[in-house]
Amino acid sequence: MGQKISVRELAAATPGARDRVIDLLRVASLGTVVLGHWLMAAVTVDDDGRAAVGNLLAVEPELQLLTWALQIMPVFFFVGGFSHALSYRSLARRAGGPAYALFLRARLQRLLRPTMLFVAVWGAGALALQLSGHGGALADVAARLVAQPLWFIGIYLAMVAFTPPLLRLHERYGWGAFAALVAAAAAVDVLRFAAGVPYVEFLNFGFVWLAVHQLGFLRADGRLRLRVPWALAAAGLAGAVALVALGPYPLSMVGMPGERISNMAPPTAALLCHGMWLIGAVELLRGPMTRLVARPRVWRTVIAANGVAMTAFLWHLTAMLGVYGAMLALHVPLPEPAGAAWWLQVPLRIAAAAVLTALLVAVFRKAEQPPGPAAPAAPAAAAPAGPATPVRRGTGPAAALGVTLTLFGVLGLSMVGFGGLLDGHSAVLVAVRVTAPVTVAMCAAGWLLVERAGRSTAATTA
């Protein structure tokens, strides 16, 4: 067993070539999402004691403009594209050729271990509550709601899976590959809204998010310099404003309950424009952010936060609903959402949710840690190539099947949740009805396939 390395030692060991701004953006984007979820949740209880979780943006529609700042998931996927490009190139150099299985295992290990632990704990807890017949006013609502953010894990899995082929297209066509994805997203919306083609809108789960991801490839190759961020920000903002003002697109950049058209599910061209302007904006702030993370204390904070970011993301809704559950158990009045009393409670609820999230992170953080101590690595582009070793054939298809199973399992679970396990509660995933046990089985089988394929490949490159 290696000795645990402290955050201070990790910070001191950071290579000078590392792009620290990327680490800052990863933490800041997830932190903004967490804060947005805590702020937007509006829990109410009717006269019969039944709890419901509403959305502040539905209560106060004028606040939907805030989503143009708080919907920052495009920045996280942009950061993912940057990291995936460097990681895959490094592994491919060391393997002496394509390294699909190795790449999937390396990128998914820290993502799926905390996710599968979250699924196991919540699945067991929800089943125990349903078997016992006990539960508070929020029990069933919570069991369904806490799984919803898993959609993000599913989309991220797809980005990891598509990185090798899209990276090859990027290396051949550069900005042309990004432009093709943008054109495809726009064409999907034309077919959806102008031609009324059914089900075509679901293609934009791929085209929109992969276009944002492709901008990360361009960032990794230094192509977002000079006037490019200004052009991205201006074109994206102008496009988003025009589409919302003139088209069928809603103002909110997050999903709203009961809305006929959502910019999020499935994603639209308006959300893609929103992502473009956000990425252009953060690139314009690269200089100030670089100076910020150069400060030792700030960099240590970023390192510490990155080490637990996924665990905190997975459990933050559990913490928020736990706070509301405690308030109900203690008979603390829940004011009408968006009223003066409600806003006065906001800082206290967020502080309590932050404390409870920290406690949950302390309990579950080990699942996110790598198996051994490791300092932050240098960017893959600067990593030594090392001796090339042929990669074992046949592992790529197994890894691809594994990530596909995991992708659909996670997406299905985000839709069906943990509620109604004994009642056969189900949801429709791509025209197929699935239940929570089925989606959990898909996740587990897919993860095992990725792990096995990655270990087989690693054995040939050791």
PDB file of N, CA and C in Angstrom, residues 72-114:
ATOM      1  N   ILE A  72     -24.416  25.657 -17.292  1.00  0.00           N
ATOM      2  CA  ILE A  72     -23.002  25.702 -17.655  1.00  0.00           C
ATOM      3  C   ILE A  72     -22.464  24.324 -18.034  1.00  0.00           C
ATOM      4  N   MET A  73     -23.377  23.348 -18.208  1.00  0.00           N
ATOM      5  CA  MET A  73     -22.932  22.016 -18.613  1.00  0.00           C
ATOM      6  C   MET A  73     -22.129  22.011 -19.911  1.00  0.00           C
ATOM      7  N   PRO A  74     -22.431  22.890 -20.899  1.00  0.00           N
ATOM      8  CA  PRO A  74     -21.585  22.902 -22.094  1.00  0.00           C
ATOM      9  C   PRO A  74     -20.107  23.116 -21.783  1.00  0.00           C
ATOM     10  N   VAL A  75     -19.803  23.912 -20.752  1.00  0.00           N
ATOM     11  CA  VAL A  75     -18.401  24.141 -20.395  1.00  0.00           C
ATOM     12  C   VAL A  75     -17.771  22.852 -19.883  1.00  0.00           C
ATOM     13  N   PHE A  76     -18.524  22.071 -19.095  1.00  0.00           N
ATOM     14  CA  PHE A  76     -17.971  20.805 -18.596  1.00  0.00           C
ATOM     15  C   PHE A  76     -17.677  19.852 -19.745  1.00  0.00           C
ATOM     16  N   PHE A  77     -18.575  19.755 -20.710  1.00  0.00           N
ATOM     17  CA  PHE A  77     -18.339  18.861 -21.847  1.00  0.00           C
ATOM     18  C   PHE A  77     -17.207  19.376 -22.738  1.00  0.00           C
ATOM     19  N   PHE A  78     -17.065  20.675 -22.831  1.00  0.00           N
ATOM     20  CA  PHE A  78     -15.933  21.282 -23.536  1.00  0.00           C
ATOM     21  C   PHE A  78     -14.618  20.889 -22.863  1.00  0.00           C
ATOM     22  N   VAL A  79     -14.582  20.974 -21.546  1.00  0.00           N
ATOM     23  CA  VAL A  79     -13.405  20.549 -20.785  1.00  0.00           C
ATOM     24  C   VAL A  79     -13.137  19.061 -21.008  1.00  0.00           C
ATOM     25  N   GLY A  80     -14.223  18.270 -21.064  1.00  0.00           N
ATOM     26  CA  GLY A  80     -14.058  16.846 -21.339  1.00  0.00           C
ATOM     27  C   GLY A  80     -13.402  16.591 -22.676  1.00  0.00           C
ATOM     28  N   GLY A  81     -13.788  17.337 -23.706  1.00  0.00           N
ATOM     29  CA  GLY A  81     -13.167  17.164 -25.015  1.00  0.00           C
ATOM     30  C   GLY A  81     -11.681  17.435 -24.981  1.00  0.00           C
ATOM     31  N   PHE A  82     -11.284  18.492 -24.284  1.00  0.00           N
ATOM     32  CA  PHE A  82      -9.866  18.820 -24.128  1.00  0.00           C
ATOM     33  C   PHE A  82      -9.120  17.660 -23.475  1.00  0.00           C
ATOM     34  N   SER A  83      -9.638  17.186 -22.347  1.00  0.00           N
ATOM     35  CA  SER A  83      -8.965  16.123 -21.598  1.00  0.00           C
ATOM     36  C   SER A  83      -8.945  14.813 -22.370  1.00  0.00           C
ATOM     37  N   HIS A  84     -10.033  14.492 -23.042  1.00  0.00           N
ATOM     38  CA  HIS A  84     -10.100  13.236 -23.782  1.00  0.00           C
ATOM     39  C   HIS A  84      -9.114  13.219 -24.936  1.00  0.00           C
ATOM     40  N   ALA A  85      -8.950  14.338 -25.608  1.00  0.00           N
ATOM     41  CA  ALA A  85      -8.003  14.387 -26.725  1.00  0.00           C
ATOM     42  C   ALA A  85      -6.590  14.099 -26.245  1.00  0.00           C
ATOM     43  N   LEU A  86      -6.182  14.756 -25.169  1.00  0.00           N
ATOM     44  CA  LEU A  86      -4.823  14.549 -24.666  1.00  0.00           C
ATOM     45  C   LEU A  86      -4.634  13.132 -24.133  1.00  0.00           C
ATOM     46  N   SER A  87      -5.635  12.617 -23.429  1.00  0.00           N
ATOM     47  CA  SER A  87      -5.525  11.283 -22.847  1.00  0.00           C
ATOM     48  C   SER A  87      -5.435  10.206 -23.918  1.00  0.00           C
ATOM     49  N   TYR A  88      -6.295  10.286 -24.934  1.00  0.00           N
ATOM     50  CA  TYR A  88      -6.274   9.247 -25.962  1.00  0.00           C
ATOM     51  C   TYR A  88      -4.967   9.275 -26.742  1.00  0.00           C
ATOM     52  N   ARG A  89      -4.483  10.448 -27.065  1.00  0.00           N
ATOM     53  CA  ARG A  89      -3.221  10.528 -27.820  1.00  0.00           C
ATOM     54  C   ARG A  89      -2.065   9.946 -27.021  1.00  0.00           C
ATOM     55  N   SER A  90      -2.052  10.202 -25.728  1.00  0.00           N
ATOM     56  CA  SER A  90      -0.988   9.669 -24.887  1.00  0.00           C
ATOM     57  C   SER A  90      -1.037   8.147 -24.843  1.00  0.00           C
ATOM     58  N   LEU A  91      -2.235   7.590 -24.628  1.00  0.00           N
ATOM     59  CA  LEU A  91      -2.370   6.134 -24.565  1.00  0.00           C
ATOM     60  C   LEU A  91      -2.051   5.498 -25.911  1.00  0.00           C
ATOM     61  N   ALA A  92      -2.471   6.122 -27.006  1.00  0.00           N
ATOM     62  CA  ALA A  92      -2.199   5.567 -28.334  1.00  0.00           C
ATOM     63  C   ALA A  92      -0.706   5.544 -28.630  1.00  0.00           C
ATOM     64  N   ARG A  93       0.028   6.579 -28.188  1.00  0.00           N
ATOM     65  CA  ARG A  93       1.479   6.585 -28.394  1.00  0.00           C
ATOM     66  C   ARG A  93       2.137   5.464 -27.604  1.00  0.00           C
ATOM     67  N   ARG A  94       1.717   5.284 -26.365  1.00  0.00           N
ATOM     68  CA  ARG A  94       2.335   4.244 -25.539  1.00  0.00           C
ATOM     69  C   ARG A  94       1.985   2.848 -26.039  1.00  0.00           C
ATOM     70  N   ALA A  95       0.773   2.695 -26.605  1.00  0.00           N
ATOM     71  CA  ALA A  95       0.347   1.389 -27.102  1.00  0.00           C
ATOM     72  C   ALA A  95       0.857   1.115 -28.511  1.00  0.00           C
ATOM     73  N   GLY A  96       1.346   2.141 -29.197  1.00  0.00           N
ATOM     74  CA  GLY A  96       1.837   1.953 -30.557  1.00  0.00           C
ATOM     75  C   GLY A  96       0.729   1.777 -31.574  1.00  0.00           C
ATOM     76  N   GLY A  97      -0.476   2.248 -31.271  1.00  0.00           N
ATOM     77  CA  GLY A  97      -1.610   2.110 -32.177  1.00  0.00           C
ATOM     78  C   GLY A  97      -2.895   2.443 -31.450  1.00  0.00           C
ATOM     79  N   PRO A  98      -4.034   2.111 -32.058  1.00  0.00           N
ATOM     80  CA  PRO A  98      -5.321   2.397 -31.414  1.00  0.00           C
ATOM     81  C   PRO A  98      -5.394   1.792 -30.006  1.00  0.00           C
ATOM     82  N   ALA A  99      -5.960   2.538 -29.081  1.00  0.00           N
ATOM     83  CA  ALA A  99      -6.014   2.089 -27.688  1.00  0.00           C
ATOM     84  C   ALA A  99      -7.412   2.320 -27.133  1.00  0.00           C
ATOM     85  N   TYR A 100      -8.411   1.863 -27.886  1.00  0.00           N
ATOM     86  CA  TYR A 100      -9.795   2.170 -27.532  1.00  0.00           C
ATOM     87  C   TYR A 100     -10.177   1.617 -26.157  1.00  0.00           C
ATOM     88  N   ALA A 101      -9.908   0.331 -25.925  1.00  0.00           N
ATOM     89  CA  ALA A 101     -10.298  -0.284 -24.659  1.00  0.00           C
ATOM     90  C   ALA A 101      -9.555   0.333 -23.481  1.00  0.00           C
ATOM     91  N   LEU A 102      -8.256   0.574 -23.670  1.00  0.00           N
ATOM     92  CA  LEU A 102      -7.474   1.210 -22.605  1.00  0.00           C
ATOM     93  C   LEU A 102      -8.023   2.597 -22.280  1.00  0.00           C
ATOM     94  N   PHE A 103      -8.355   3.341 -23.322  1.00  0.00           N
ATOM     95  CA  PHE A 103      -8.872   4.684 -23.126  1.00  0.00           C
ATOM     96  C   PHE A 103     -10.202   4.663 -22.372  1.00  0.00           C
ATOM     97  N   LEU A 104     -11.113   3.776 -22.797  1.00  0.00           N
ATOM     98  CA  LEU A 104     -12.405   3.691 -22.116  1.00  0.00           C
ATOM     99  C   LEU A 104     -12.225   3.349 -20.647  1.00  0.00           C
ATOM    100  N   ARG A 105     -11.397   2.355 -20.368  1.00  0.00           N
ATOM    101  CA  ARG A 105     -11.222   1.947 -18.971  1.00  0.00           C
ATOM    102  C   ARG A 105     -10.600   3.069 -18.151  1.00  0.00           C
ATOM    103  N   ALA A 106      -9.597   3.739 -18.713  1.00  0.00           N
ATOM    104  CA  ALA A 106      -8.924   4.806 -17.976  1.00  0.00           C
ATOM    105  C   ALA A 106      -9.864   5.972 -17.697  1.00  0.00           C
ATOM    106  N   ARG A 107     -10.702   6.349 -18.686  1.00  0.00           N
ATOM    107  CA  ARG A 107     -11.573   7.503 -18.521  1.00  0.00           C
ATOM    108  C   ARG A 107     -12.813   7.186 -17.687  1.00  0.00           C
ATOM    109  N   LEU A 108     -13.270   5.932 -17.740  1.00  0.00           N
ATOM    110  CA  LEU A 108     -14.523   5.608 -17.071  1.00  0.00           C
ATOM    111  C   LEU A 108     -14.351   5.111 -15.644  1.00  0.00           C
ATOM    112  N   GLN A 109     -13.132   4.724 -15.279  1.00  0.00           N
ATOM    113  CA  GLN A 109     -12.949   4.138 -13.957  1.00  0.00           C
ATOM    114  C   GLN A 109     -13.374   5.091 -12.849  1.00  0.00           C
ATOM    115  N   ARG A 110     -12.883   6.320 -12.885  1.00  0.00           N
ATOM    116  CA  ARG A 110     -13.222   7.271 -11.830  1.00  0.00           C
ATOM    117  C   ARG A 110     -14.629   7.816 -11.977  1.00  0.00           C
ATOM    118  N   LEU A 111     -15.229   7.603 -13.145  1.00  0.00           N
ATOM    119  CA  LEU A 111     -16.608   8.034 -13.348  1.00  0.00           C
ATOM    120  C   LEU A 111     -17.590   6.973 -12.867  1.00  0.00           C
ATOM    121  N   LEU A 112     -17.342   5.709 -13.233  1.00  0.00           N
ATOM    122  CA  LEU A 112     -18.314   4.666 -12.950  1.00  0.00           C
ATOM    123  C   LEU A 112     -18.218   4.102 -11.542  1.00  0.00           C
ATOM    124  N   ARG A 113     -17.051   4.111 -10.941  1.00  0.00           N
ATOM    125  CA  ARG A 113     -16.958   3.568  -9.578  1.00  0.00           C
ATOM    126  C   ARG A 113     -17.838   4.346  -8.606  1.00  0.00           C
ATOM    127  N   PRO A 114     -17.753   5.678  -8.541  1.00  0.00           N
ATOM    128  CA  PRO A 114     -18.671   6.391  -7.636  1.00  0.00           C
ATOM    129  C   PRO A 114     -20.124   6.307  -8.090  1.00  0.00           C
TER     130      PRO A 114
END
